[in-house]
Short mmCIF file of C-alpha atoms in Angstrom, two decimals:
data_model
loop_
_atom_site.label_atom_id
_atom_site.label_comp_id
_atom_site.label_asym_id
_atom_site.label_seq_id
_atom_site.Cartn_x
_atom_site.Cartn_y
_atom_site.Cartn_z
CA MET C 1 85.62 24.14 225.27
CA THR C 2 84.49 26.89 227.17
CA THR C 3 83.24 27.05 231.01
CA ILE C 4 80.55 29.89 231.06
CA GLY C 5 79.01 31.74 233.68
CA LEU C 6 75.53 32.68 234.34
CA ILE C 7 73.42 34.92 237.20
CA GLY C 8 70.12 34.43 236.43
CA SER C 9 68.82 32.02 234.80
CA GLY C 10 65.46 32.49 234.20
CA ASN C 11 64.51 32.22 230.54
CA ILE C 12 66.50 33.67 228.19
CA GLY C 13 69.74 32.39 231.23
CA SER C 14 67.80 28.78 231.42
CA THR C 15 67.95 28.39 227.14
CA VAL C 16 71.45 29.98 227.04
CA ALA C 17 72.15 27.01 229.59
CA ARG C 18 70.34 24.48 227.73
CA LEU C 19 72.32 25.58 223.58
CA ALA C 20 75.76 25.37 226.35
CA VAL C 21 75.68 22.03 226.88
CA ALA C 22 74.08 20.93 223.80
CA ALA C 23 77.49 22.54 222.00
CA GLY C 24 79.84 20.27 224.58
CA HIS C 25 80.13 23.61 226.74
CA ASP C 26 80.44 23.98 230.90
CA VAL C 27 77.96 25.74 232.40
CA VAL C 28 77.85 27.16 236.16
CA LEU C 29 74.14 28.89 236.86
CA SER C 30 72.91 31.23 239.82
CA ASN C 31 70.16 33.38 240.83
CA SER C 32 68.71 35.42 243.11
CA ARG C 33 67.21 32.30 244.92
CA GLY C 34 69.79 30.60 245.46
CA PRO C 35 71.68 27.10 244.43
CA GLU C 36 69.55 24.74 245.46
CA SER C 37 65.73 26.64 244.03
CA LEU C 38 68.14 25.65 240.32
CA GLN C 39 68.20 21.31 241.22
CA ASP C 40 65.52 20.56 238.46
CA LEU C 41 67.60 22.84 235.80
CA VAL C 42 70.96 21.37 236.43
CA SER C 43 69.21 17.12 236.71
CA GLU C 44 68.31 18.40 234.04
CA LEU C 45 71.12 19.56 232.10
CA GLY C 46 73.23 17.02 233.46
CA SER C 47 76.25 16.55 234.94
CA LYS C 48 78.01 19.90 232.47
CA ALA C 49 75.98 22.55 234.50
CA ARG C 50 76.07 22.81 238.62
CA ALA C 51 74.44 25.79 241.20
CA ALA C 52 76.02 28.47 242.93
CA THR C 53 76.01 31.12 244.23
CA ALA C 54 76.90 34.58 241.56
CA ALA C 55 80.04 35.13 242.39
CA GLU C 56 80.90 31.44 242.42
CA ALA C 57 79.25 31.94 238.59
CA ALA C 58 81.10 34.74 238.17
CA ALA C 59 85.07 33.50 239.13
CA SER C 60 83.94 29.84 237.35
CA GLY C 61 82.98 31.81 233.78
CA ASP C 62 85.59 32.08 231.22
CA VAL C 63 82.37 34.09 229.72
CA VAL C 64 79.28 35.52 232.50
CA VAL C 65 76.40 36.37 231.06
CA VAL C 66 74.20 38.58 232.86
CA THR C 67 71.28 37.94 232.47
CA VAL C 68 68.82 39.53 235.61
CA PRO C 69 65.86 42.97 235.57
CA LEU C 70 67.78 45.02 234.40
CA ARG C 71 66.45 47.63 238.51
CA ALA C 72 68.71 45.19 240.27
CA TYR C 73 72.13 45.26 237.65
CA ARG C 74 73.59 47.34 240.89
CA GLU C 75 73.61 44.50 242.54
CA VAL C 76 75.92 42.17 239.80
CA PRO C 77 78.42 41.17 241.62
CA VAL C 78 81.93 43.23 240.91
CA ALA C 79 84.83 41.71 241.52
CA PRO C 80 84.90 38.60 240.38
CA LEU C 81 84.56 40.08 236.59
CA ALA C 82 87.05 42.24 236.20
CA GLY C 83 88.60 41.12 233.01
CA LYS C 84 86.24 38.51 231.91
CA VAL C 85 84.27 38.80 229.30
CA VAL C 86 79.64 39.70 229.86
CA ILE C 87 77.06 39.50 227.77
CA ASP C 88 74.53 41.63 229.40
CA THR C 89 71.12 40.28 228.18
CA ASN C 90 68.73 43.34 228.98
CA ASN C 91 66.03 44.74 228.45
CA TYR C 92 64.51 48.33 229.81
CA TYR C 93 61.07 48.20 230.22
CA PRO C 94 59.71 50.82 233.31
CA GLU C 95 56.44 49.42 234.36
CA ARG C 96 58.99 46.53 235.50
CA ASP C 97 62.49 48.54 236.18
CA GLY C 98 61.00 52.06 236.79
CA VAL C 99 62.44 54.78 235.86
CA PHE C 100 65.90 55.72 234.06
CA ALA C 101 66.16 59.41 233.67
CA GLU C 102 69.84 58.15 231.35
CA LEU C 103 67.89 56.34 229.19
CA GLU C 104 64.55 58.23 228.52
CA ASP C 105 66.50 61.59 227.17
CA GLY C 106 69.22 58.87 225.67
CA SER C 107 71.79 59.45 227.03
CA SER C 108 73.25 56.07 228.36
CA THR C 109 72.17 52.86 227.17
CA THR C 110 71.29 49.56 229.11
CA GLY C 111 74.81 47.83 227.80
CA GLU C 112 76.93 50.62 229.57
CA LEU C 113 74.74 51.37 232.62
CA LEU C 114 76.56 47.85 232.90
CA GLN C 115 79.76 48.67 231.78
CA GLY C 116 79.48 51.27 234.01
CA HIS C 117 79.22 49.14 236.82
CA LEU C 118 82.24 46.77 235.58
CA PRO C 119 84.37 48.80 234.64
CA GLU C 120 87.26 46.45 234.61
CA ALA C 121 85.07 43.59 232.53
CA ARG C 122 84.75 43.20 228.55
CA VAL C 123 80.68 44.42 228.74
CA VAL C 124 78.92 42.93 225.38
CA LYS C 125 75.11 43.09 224.83
CA GLY C 126 73.55 40.23 223.97
CA PHE C 127 71.12 37.85 223.30
CA ASN C 128 68.06 40.94 223.91
CA ASN C 129 66.25 41.64 221.60
CA ILE C 130 65.43 37.84 220.97
CA TRP C 131 62.23 35.64 222.76
CA PHE C 132 63.85 32.76 225.17
CA GLY C 133 61.49 29.97 222.31
CA HIS C 134 62.93 31.07 219.10
CA LEU C 135 66.48 30.78 220.79
CA GLN C 136 66.35 27.74 221.30
CA SER C 137 64.06 26.76 218.11
CA LEU C 138 65.81 28.04 215.72
CA ALA C 139 69.82 27.83 217.07
CA ARG C 140 71.14 25.72 213.86
CA PRO C 141 74.30 24.21 213.16
CA ALA C 142 77.25 26.20 210.72
CA GLY C 143 77.57 26.45 207.43
CA THR C 144 73.42 25.60 207.32
CA ALA C 145 71.64 27.76 204.28
CA ASP C 146 68.54 29.19 206.64
CA ARG C 147 70.56 29.65 210.73
CA SER C 148 69.75 32.49 212.34
CA ALA C 149 71.99 35.98 213.21
CA LEU C 150 71.89 37.56 217.11
CA PRO C 151 73.12 41.48 217.09
CA ILE C 152 75.84 41.95 219.20
CA ALA C 153 77.40 45.47 220.62
CA GLY C 154 80.56 46.01 222.47
CA ASP C 155 83.91 49.29 223.32
CA ASP C 156 86.78 45.52 223.02
CA ALA C 157 87.20 43.90 219.75
CA ALA C 158 88.38 41.29 221.67
CA ALA C 159 85.57 39.93 223.88
CA LYS C 160 83.51 41.00 221.23
CA LYS C 161 84.95 38.19 219.07
CA ALA C 162 84.53 35.55 221.92
CA VAL C 163 80.75 36.75 222.08
CA SER C 164 80.72 35.27 218.40
CA ASP C 165 83.28 32.52 219.15
CA LEU C 166 80.52 31.11 221.71
CA LEU C 167 77.00 31.51 219.97
CA ASP C 168 79.01 29.87 216.98
CA SER C 169 78.86 26.99 218.72
CA LEU C 170 75.80 27.67 220.39
CA GLY C 171 73.53 28.02 216.36
CA PHE C 172 73.94 31.45 215.87
CA ASP C 173 76.01 34.37 213.78
CA THR C 174 76.90 37.34 214.92
CA VAL C 175 76.10 41.36 214.23
CA ASP C 176 77.96 43.49 214.26
CA VAL C 177 76.67 46.84 215.45
CA GLY C 178 78.99 48.69 216.60
CA PRO C 179 80.59 49.74 220.43
CA LEU C 180 77.69 49.54 223.67
CA ALA C 181 76.98 53.12 223.07
CA GLU C 182 74.40 51.31 219.38
CA ASN C 183 72.86 49.49 221.60
CA TRP C 184 69.89 51.53 221.69
CA ARG C 185 69.45 49.70 218.10
CA THR C 186 69.03 47.06 219.05
CA GLN C 187 65.99 47.25 222.21
CA ARG C 188 62.66 47.35 222.69
CA ASP C 189 60.57 48.05 219.85
CA THR C 190 62.46 48.33 217.13
CA PRO C 191 62.44 46.08 213.94
CA VAL C 192 64.99 44.20 214.57
CA TYR C 193 63.58 43.76 218.53
CA VAL C 194 61.61 39.87 217.76
CA THR C 195 60.09 40.15 214.83
CA PRO C 196 62.63 39.34 212.27
CA TYR C 197 62.65 35.18 214.19
CA GLY C 198 58.05 34.94 214.18
CA ALA C 199 54.95 36.27 216.40
CA PHE C 200 56.46 36.44 219.96
CA GLY C 201 55.09 33.61 221.57
CA GLU C 202 54.30 31.28 218.05
CA LEU C 203 56.95 28.38 216.95
CA PRO C 204 59.06 27.50 215.15
CA GLY C 205 59.49 30.99 214.27
CA THR C 206 61.41 32.20 211.04
CA PRO C 207 64.86 31.56 210.47
CA ALA C 208 66.29 36.24 210.48
CA SER C 209 70.15 36.16 208.08
CA ALA C 210 72.54 38.11 208.94
CA GLN C 211 71.40 40.55 205.81
CA VAL C 212 68.15 40.09 207.28
CA VAL C 213 69.29 41.90 210.65
CA ARG C 214 71.82 43.67 209.98
CA GLU C 215 68.68 46.14 207.58
CA ALA C 216 66.52 45.52 210.88
CA VAL C 217 69.58 47.39 212.68
CA ALA C 218 69.75 50.45 210.35
CA ALA C 219 66.11 50.70 209.84
CA ALA C 220 66.59 51.74 214.17
CA LYS C 221 65.29 55.02 215.15
CA PRO C 222 66.98 56.90 218.06
CA VAL C 223 63.80 58.30 221.10
CA ALA C 224 65.12 60.01 222.42
CA GLY C 225 68.14 62.97 221.86
#
C-alpha cells in the first residue's frame, strides 16, 4: 500500500485521510499549527496515521496531497517534494486568498502556480471540485454501478496514473481533463464544481458517473482570456 502525505488537514485533507486509512494506506498528516494539534484526528484514524511537520509529511509520502488555502501555496516545502507526485486541491477564492493577477487574466491556473513553486515535483490537480461531505459519502468500491468520478489534470502521464490508482482505491473513477493548463475547467463556478455530486451541504449526495463528469468538464467556459 501507499503512504499518503498530507500538507493541510482541514475538511478535504482529513476526509482523504479517512478514505485512505479505510483503503489500507498509511497517512502522515500535517498542518500549519503543528503535529500536536492533530492528535485527536490521529487517534480517530488509528495505527496507520501519524502527525508530523509539513516537511516530514512531504518526505514520507509516496503521494503527497497539498490542501492548503491558495494564499499559502508558497509556504509548501519545496526540497522534500522533488520528484514526488503531488495532488493539488487548491481553488481560488479572491475574498479569502487575495487577488492573483495571473488567475484573474487567465494566464495561469492554480495548478500551474503550485507547479511553478515545485519545479521538480509532478503536480496533478484533484479533489478540488467536490464538497468534502460528498467525497466521504459517495466513495464506492470498484465496479459499483453508482460509482462517481473525479476529474484530474496534469502534465506527467505517470503521475496521473498514480493518482488515478489512488483514487480508485479510495472509491472513485477518474476523468483526465488534460494538462495542468486545463485545470480551469474544474475550478469554482464551473459546471463540474460541486453540483454534479448534489447540493452543497446536503447529504448523502448524488453519484456522478464518468460520463456526467466528462460532459460537465466539456461545458466549462473560460472567464478570462
